[in-house]
């Protein structure tokens, strides 16, 4: 009887452990040779702005008087760029969101062993493949991309973690800090010939991580004046930085800009799950290699009703997935006491 019990127990333990071995392993494969395309790229550099925790509808919805609280980005949507919704997936958190945007893969399921707090394996990213990348923003996000980079070419500028408190009364100061730093960086580069020469090379990336909107959303909720005012502040900041960058590069038309968010936020100021308020994020792209806004007269193939809500029925909308859809998919669910997480995982 005891032998039978022990055999039964062993079989169950082996089955249980095999689940971790089979499913909770990283989808990433290491040791491959990087490939590059012989096609000439349309842009020489990329400016990536991620407004952490910004919902798509918070950016796209007009004010009651039909004006926009983000006049700079609205003009790009309606005239000079391309817009759409970037669809994210659970867990709608900052780390997996940024890894998706910058490294191109969804949540690494083996991160469960690290409590979902950090990426368990080293990964390649567009920052690592750039000639140089300069980042400004939160110490929670930036070091992750500098850590995995081979060679010293990902430069991070963060406010000290303990000083995130400096924004406790007004979180938008986190974003003001980033804009000020970026401005003085380009200002200094004008008279620093070494830095200037580096900046004028191709394949460079500038990444602005703006944590103010997320922080204000948690503290005051997305319908609050604090959250909405922070969005307006970001619009002004982006406008100023873009004008400075264009001036620095002599309006050469070789800069591409991407403005998006890592995840949204529920009406009650949380994120992590799969509600549309959390998974729908804005995407506004413009500059080198990007189509200008296209007017459409036919109804667009989106049935979610948002085009009407956002007064954008007449401008071509181009939705994307935060990570390009994978061809072979394998789905499974992880049920934890707190959450029910659903993953698509490449075989
Ligand atoms: Zn958050």
Short mmCIF file of C-alpha atoms and ligand atoms in Angstrom, two decimals:
data_model
loop_
_atom_site.label_atom_id
_atom_site.label_comp_id
_atom_site.label_asym_id
_atom_site.label_seq_id
_atom_site.Cartn_x
_atom_site.Cartn_y
_atom_site.Cartn_z
CA UNK A 1 0.00 0.00 0.00
CA UNK A 2 2.78 2.40 0.99
CA UNK A 3 4.77 1.55 -2.15
CA UNK A 4 1.70 2.21 -4.25
CA UNK A 5 1.19 5.54 -2.51
CA UNK A 6 4.83 6.56 -3.01
CA UNK A 7 4.74 5.66 -6.71
CA UNK A 8 1.54 7.65 -7.11
CA UNK A 9 3.03 10.62 -5.30
CA UNK A 10 6.22 10.50 -7.38
CA UNK A 11 4.25 10.41 -10.63
CA UNK A 12 2.20 13.44 -9.57
CA UNK A 13 5.26 15.38 -8.48
CA UNK A 14 7.00 14.63 -11.79
CA UNK A 15 3.91 15.69 -13.75
CA UNK A 16 3.63 18.86 -11.71
CA UNK A 17 7.29 19.82 -12.20
CA UNK A 18 7.12 18.97 -15.91
CA UNK A 19 4.44 21.65 -16.32
CA UNK A 20 7.01 24.26 -15.31
CA UNK A 21 9.65 22.69 -17.48
CA UNK A 22 7.41 22.55 -20.54
CA UNK A 23 5.37 25.73 -20.29
CA UNK A 24 7.25 28.21 -18.11
CA UNK A 25 10.36 28.32 -20.24
CA UNK A 26 11.46 31.35 -22.16
CA UNK A 27 10.39 31.51 -25.83
CA UNK A 28 13.65 33.27 -26.68
CA UNK A 29 16.36 31.48 -28.58
CA UNK A 30 19.94 32.64 -28.04
CA UNK A 31 23.08 32.48 -30.12
CA UNK A 32 21.68 33.44 -33.52
CA UNK A 33 23.55 35.66 -35.96
CA UNK A 34 21.96 39.12 -36.34
CA UNK A 35 20.62 39.72 -39.85
CA UNK A 36 20.32 43.05 -41.60
CA UNK A 37 18.49 44.18 -44.71
CA UNK A 38 20.34 45.58 -47.73
CA UNK A 39 17.46 48.04 -48.33
CA UNK A 40 18.24 51.67 -47.55
CA UNK A 41 16.12 52.80 -44.57
CA UNK A 42 13.90 55.86 -45.08
CA UNK A 43 14.94 57.33 -41.73
CA UNK A 44 18.35 58.02 -40.22
CA UNK A 45 17.12 58.18 -36.65
CA UNK A 46 14.12 57.41 -34.47
CA UNK A 47 12.52 59.37 -31.67
CA UNK A 48 10.35 57.09 -29.52
CA UNK A 49 8.05 58.69 -26.97
CA UNK A 50 6.14 56.41 -24.59
CA UNK A 51 3.54 58.11 -22.41
CA UNK A 52 3.22 55.47 -19.69
CA UNK A 53 -0.38 54.58 -18.84
CA UNK A 54 -2.02 56.74 -21.51
CA UNK A 55 -5.35 55.38 -22.73
CA UNK A 56 -6.21 55.65 -26.41
CA UNK A 57 -9.52 57.40 -25.76
CA UNK A 58 -7.92 59.94 -23.41
CA UNK A 59 -5.72 61.13 -26.26
CA UNK A 60 -8.16 60.87 -29.15
CA UNK A 61 -11.40 62.19 -27.59
CA UNK A 62 -12.06 65.86 -28.27
CA UNK A 63 -13.17 68.40 -25.68
CA UNK A 64 -16.88 69.33 -25.58
CA UNK A 65 -16.16 72.39 -27.73
CA UNK A 66 -14.62 70.10 -30.42
CA UNK A 67 -11.07 71.30 -29.82
CA UNK A 68 -8.29 68.99 -28.68
CA UNK A 69 -6.31 69.17 -25.44
CA UNK A 70 -3.36 67.92 -27.51
CA UNK A 71 -3.30 70.32 -30.48
CA UNK A 72 0.18 69.27 -31.63
CA UNK A 73 -0.54 65.55 -31.82
CA UNK A 74 -4.03 66.17 -33.22
CA UNK A 75 -2.56 68.11 -36.15
CA UNK A 76 -0.23 65.21 -36.84
CA UNK A 77 -3.14 62.77 -36.76
CA UNK A 78 -5.24 64.91 -39.10
CA UNK A 79 -2.51 66.15 -41.43
CA UNK A 80 1.10 65.09 -41.26
CA UNK A 81 1.21 61.56 -39.85
CA UNK A 82 -0.53 58.22 -39.44
CA UNK A 83 -2.57 57.18 -36.44
CA UNK A 84 -4.20 54.09 -35.02
CA UNK A 85 -4.68 51.99 -31.94
CA UNK A 86 -1.84 49.84 -30.69
CA UNK A 87 -3.38 46.72 -29.15
CA UNK A 88 -1.54 45.42 -26.13
CA UNK A 89 -2.26 42.30 -24.15
CA UNK A 90 -2.14 41.08 -20.58
CA UNK A 91 -0.34 41.60 -18.35
CA UNK A 92 -0.85 45.30 -19.13
CA UNK A 93 2.12 46.40 -17.08
CA UNK A 94 5.04 48.70 -17.86
CA UNK A 95 7.85 46.16 -18.03
CA UNK A 96 6.19 43.71 -20.45
CA UNK A 97 4.75 46.66 -22.42
CA UNK A 98 8.14 48.22 -22.97
CA UNK A 99 9.75 44.88 -23.77
CA UNK A 100 7.01 44.35 -26.37
CA UNK A 101 7.60 47.80 -27.90
CA UNK A 102 11.39 47.79 -27.83
CA UNK A 103 12.34 44.11 -28.02
CA UNK A 104 9.38 42.74 -29.99
CA UNK A 105 8.06 39.89 -27.91
CA UNK A 106 5.21 39.46 -25.48
CA UNK A 107 5.53 38.60 -21.85
CA UNK A 108 8.11 35.92 -21.22
CA UNK A 109 6.19 33.28 -19.28
CA UNK A 110 9.30 32.19 -17.45
CA UNK A 111 9.10 35.59 -15.71
CA UNK A 112 6.63 33.89 -13.37
CA UNK A 113 9.72 32.62 -11.52
CA UNK A 114 10.78 36.23 -10.94
CA UNK A 115 7.35 37.34 -9.74
CA UNK A 116 6.79 39.12 -13.09
CA UNK A 117 9.16 41.84 -11.90
CA UNK A 118 12.00 41.51 -14.36
CA UNK A 119 12.79 39.74 -17.55
CA UNK A 120 14.38 36.43 -16.64
CA UNK A 121 16.66 36.07 -19.66
CA UNK A 122 18.77 38.47 -21.64
CA UNK A 123 17.14 39.65 -24.82
CA UNK A 124 18.05 41.60 -27.90
CA UNK A 125 16.33 44.91 -28.59
CA UNK A 126 16.18 47.64 -31.18
CA UNK A 127 18.23 49.75 -28.75
CA UNK A 128 20.96 47.13 -28.72
CA UNK A 129 20.95 46.97 -32.52
CA UNK A 130 21.12 50.77 -32.86
CA UNK A 131 24.38 52.63 -33.28
CA UNK A 132 23.60 54.58 -30.11
CA UNK A 133 20.49 55.07 -28.00
CA UNK A 134 19.89 57.83 -25.49
CA UNK A 135 17.05 57.32 -23.00
CA UNK A 136 15.47 59.59 -20.44
CA UNK A 137 12.93 58.53 -17.84
CA UNK A 138 12.15 56.23 -14.96
CA UNK A 139 14.79 54.08 -13.22
CA UNK A 140 12.20 51.27 -13.25
CA UNK A 141 12.27 50.93 -17.02
CA UNK A 142 15.45 52.22 -18.64
CA UNK A 143 18.14 50.05 -16.99
CA UNK A 144 16.44 46.92 -18.34
CA UNK A 145 17.48 47.86 -21.86
CA UNK A 146 20.96 49.06 -20.99
CA UNK A 147 21.68 45.86 -19.06
CA UNK A 148 21.30 43.54 -22.02
CA UNK A 149 23.10 45.78 -24.50
CA UNK A 150 26.42 44.55 -25.82
CA UNK A 151 28.97 47.35 -25.69
CA UNK A 152 28.52 50.78 -24.23
CA UNK A 153 26.05 52.40 -26.58
CA UNK A 154 22.77 52.62 -24.63
CA UNK A 155 22.94 55.73 -22.46
CA UNK A 156 20.32 56.11 -19.76
CA UNK A 157 19.42 59.27 -17.90
CA UNK A 158 17.10 58.59 -14.97
CA UNK A 159 15.97 60.47 -11.92
CA UNK A 160 17.12 58.60 -8.77
CA UNK A 161 14.43 56.15 -7.61
CA UNK A 162 14.06 57.86 -4.23
CA UNK A 163 13.52 61.14 -6.00
CA UNK A 164 10.42 59.84 -7.74
CA UNK A 165 8.94 61.36 -4.59
CA UNK A 166 9.83 64.80 -5.88
CA UNK A 167 6.76 64.43 -8.00
CA UNK A 168 4.49 63.24 -5.21
CA UNK A 169 2.53 66.48 -5.22
CA UNK A 170 2.45 66.76 -9.01
CA UNK A 171 3.48 63.71 -11.03
CA UNK A 172 3.66 65.68 -14.27
CA UNK A 173 7.00 66.96 -12.97
CA UNK A 174 8.43 63.57 -13.94
CA UNK A 175 7.66 64.45 -17.56
CA UNK A 176 8.87 68.03 -17.23
CA UNK A 177 12.16 66.57 -15.94
CA UNK A 178 12.50 64.44 -19.09
CA UNK A 179 11.71 67.31 -21.47
CA UNK A 180 14.15 69.63 -19.70
CA UNK A 181 16.91 67.01 -19.86
CA UNK A 182 16.35 66.31 -23.55
CA UNK A 183 16.38 70.02 -24.34
CA UNK A 184 19.63 70.65 -22.50
CA UNK A 185 21.15 67.53 -24.11
CA UNK A 186 20.58 68.87 -27.62
CA UNK A 187 21.55 72.35 -26.54
CA UNK A 188 24.87 71.03 -25.21
CA UNK A 189 25.42 68.93 -28.35
CA UNK A 190 25.46 72.09 -30.45
CA UNK A 191 28.78 73.14 -28.91
CA UNK A 192 30.21 69.68 -28.20
CA UNK A 193 31.76 68.57 -31.47
CA UNK A 194 32.30 64.92 -30.42
CA UNK A 195 28.70 64.49 -29.32
CA UNK A 196 27.43 66.37 -32.33
CA UNK A 197 29.33 64.09 -34.71
CA UNK A 198 27.88 61.03 -32.94
CA UNK A 199 24.36 62.40 -33.16
CA UNK A 200 24.71 63.13 -36.86
CA UNK A 201 25.45 59.48 -37.62
CA UNK A 202 22.63 57.19 -38.72
CA UNK A 203 20.90 54.38 -36.76
CA UNK A 204 20.49 56.44 -33.59
CA UNK A 205 17.49 56.28 -31.25
CA UNK A 206 16.19 58.78 -28.73
CA UNK A 207 13.74 57.35 -26.20
CA UNK A 208 11.60 59.47 -23.88
CA UNK A 209 9.81 57.55 -21.15
CA UNK A 210 7.12 59.70 -19.55
CA UNK A 211 5.79 58.32 -16.27
CA UNK A 212 3.67 61.30 -15.17
CA UNK A 213 0.38 60.25 -16.77
CA UNK A 214 0.55 56.75 -15.27
CA UNK A 215 1.36 58.13 -11.82
CA UNK A 216 -1.43 60.70 -12.01
CA UNK A 217 -3.84 58.00 -13.24
CA UNK A 218 -3.08 55.81 -10.21
CA UNK A 219 -3.35 58.71 -7.79
CA UNK A 220 -6.33 60.55 -9.24
CA UNK A 221 -7.91 58.21 -11.89
CA UNK A 222 -8.02 58.81 -15.65
CA UNK A 223 -11.05 61.12 -15.60
CA UNK A 224 -9.31 63.53 -13.22
CA UNK A 225 -8.08 66.97 -14.16
CA UNK A 226 -4.57 65.93 -13.07
CA UNK A 227 -4.46 63.06 -15.60
CA UNK A 228 -5.94 65.16 -18.41
CA UNK A 229 -3.74 68.18 -17.70
CA UNK A 230 -0.69 65.91 -17.75
CA UNK A 231 -1.66 64.77 -21.27
CA UNK A 232 -1.78 68.40 -22.39
CA UNK A 233 1.62 69.00 -20.78
CA UNK A 234 3.05 66.03 -22.67
CA UNK A 235 1.67 67.39 -25.94
CA UNK A 236 3.39 70.73 -25.35
CA UNK A 237 6.62 69.02 -24.32
CA UNK A 238 6.65 66.78 -27.39
CA UNK A 239 6.01 69.79 -29.63
CA UNK A 240 8.97 71.65 -28.11
CA UNK A 241 11.32 68.67 -28.28
CA UNK A 242 10.36 67.92 -31.89
CA UNK A 243 11.01 71.51 -32.90
CA UNK A 244 14.40 71.43 -31.17
CA UNK A 245 15.38 68.12 -32.81
CA UNK A 246 14.28 69.29 -36.25
CA UNK A 247 16.34 72.44 -35.78
CA UNK A 248 19.37 70.45 -34.58
CA UNK A 249 19.34 68.20 -37.65
CA UNK A 250 18.76 71.13 -39.99
CA UNK A 251 15.24 70.00 -41.04
CA UNK A 252 16.79 67.17 -43.05
CA UNK A 253 13.57 65.13 -43.09
CA UNK A 254 15.42 62.03 -41.86
CA UNK A 255 13.86 61.71 -38.39
CA UNK A 256 11.00 59.28 -37.71
CA UNK A 257 8.78 59.83 -34.67
CA UNK A 258 6.66 57.31 -32.79
CA UNK A 259 4.34 58.38 -29.97
CA UNK A 260 2.57 55.61 -28.10
CA UNK A 261 1.88 54.12 -24.70
CA UNK A 262 2.82 50.86 -23.00
CA UNK A 263 -0.66 50.18 -21.57
CA UNK A 264 -3.88 51.99 -20.69
CA UNK A 265 -5.74 52.30 -17.43
CA UNK A 266 -9.18 51.43 -16.03
CA UNK A 267 -11.62 54.10 -14.88
CA UNK A 268 -10.64 53.33 -11.30
CA UNK A 269 -6.93 53.88 -11.89
CA UNK A 270 -5.49 50.37 -12.25
CA UNK A 271 -3.96 48.28 -14.99
CA UNK A 272 -2.70 44.74 -15.48
CA UNK A 273 -5.75 42.96 -16.87
CA UNK A 274 -7.36 42.79 -20.31
CA UNK A 275 -10.17 45.39 -20.30
CA UNK A 276 -10.17 47.57 -23.46
CA UNK A 277 -9.36 50.64 -21.32
CA UNK A 278 -6.11 48.84 -20.45
CA UNK A 279 -5.27 47.17 -23.78
CA UNK A 280 -6.06 50.00 -26.22
CA UNK A 281 -3.19 52.46 -26.47
CA UNK A 282 -2.70 55.36 -28.88
CA UNK A 283 -0.25 55.23 -31.77
CA UNK A 284 0.79 58.38 -33.64
CA UNK A 285 3.66 58.08 -36.12
CA UNK A 286 5.17 60.72 -38.36
CA UNK A 287 8.32 61.88 -40.08
CA UNK A 288 10.73 60.05 -42.36
CA UNK A 289 9.18 57.08 -44.17
CA UNK A 290 5.68 57.58 -42.76
CA UNK A 291 2.55 58.33 -44.81
CA UNK A 292 0.81 61.62 -44.30
CA UNK A 293 -2.82 61.48 -43.10
CA UNK A 294 -5.15 60.05 -45.73
CA UNK A 295 -8.72 61.30 -45.98
CA UNK A 296 -11.29 58.58 -46.51
CA UNK A 297 -14.90 58.81 -47.63
CA UNK A 298 -15.82 55.13 -47.30
CA UNK A 299 -16.63 53.74 -43.85
CA UNK A 300 -13.49 52.22 -42.33
CA UNK A 301 -13.33 48.52 -41.42
CA UNK A 302 -13.49 49.05 -37.66
CA UNK A 303 -16.67 48.13 -35.86
CA UNK A 304 -15.73 49.22 -32.36
CA UNK A 305 -17.48 52.60 -32.68
CA UNK A 306 -14.45 54.59 -31.61
CA UNK A 307 -13.99 56.44 -34.92
CA UNK A 308 -17.22 58.31 -34.32
CA UNK A 309 -16.43 58.93 -30.64
CA UNK A 310 -13.07 60.41 -31.59
CA UNK A 311 -14.28 62.43 -34.62
CA UNK A 312 -11.80 60.57 -36.78
CA UNK A 313 -14.10 58.79 -39.23
CA UNK A 314 -12.58 60.75 -42.11
CA UNK A 315 -8.91 59.97 -41.41
CA UNK A 316 -7.45 56.59 -42.32
CA UNK A 317 -6.87 54.54 -39.17
CA UNK A 318 -4.10 51.94 -39.05
CA UNK A 319 -4.24 49.67 -36.00
CA UNK A 320 -1.30 47.53 -34.97
CA UNK A 321 -0.57 44.90 -32.40
CA UNK A 322 2.08 45.99 -29.94
CA UNK A 323 4.04 43.00 -31.21
CA UNK A 324 3.67 41.74 -34.75
CA UNK A 325 1.30 38.79 -34.84
CA UNK A 326 3.13 35.51 -34.65
CA UNK A 327 2.38 32.82 -37.17
CA UNK A 328 2.17 29.78 -34.98
CA UNK A 329 0.42 30.31 -31.74
CA UNK A 330 -0.07 28.27 -28.71
CA UNK A 331 -2.42 29.48 -26.04
CA UNK A 332 -2.79 28.59 -22.47
CA UNK A 333 -4.11 30.16 -19.32
CA UNK A 334 -2.48 30.65 -15.98
CA UNK A 335 -4.86 31.03 -13.09
CA UNK A 336 -3.48 32.68 -10.03
CA UNK A 337 -5.45 33.66 -6.97
CA UNK A 338 -5.27 37.32 -7.97
CA UNK A 339 -5.63 37.23 -11.67
CA UNK A 340 -6.36 35.12 -14.66
CA UNK A 341 -3.64 35.60 -17.22
CA UNK A 342 -3.86 34.48 -20.78
CA UNK A 343 -0.86 34.14 -23.01
CA UNK A 344 -0.05 33.50 -26.60
CA UNK A 345 3.22 31.79 -26.87
CA UNK A 346 5.36 31.01 -29.85
CA UNK A 347 6.14 27.34 -30.39
ZN1 LIG B 1 1.11 52.08 -13.69
#
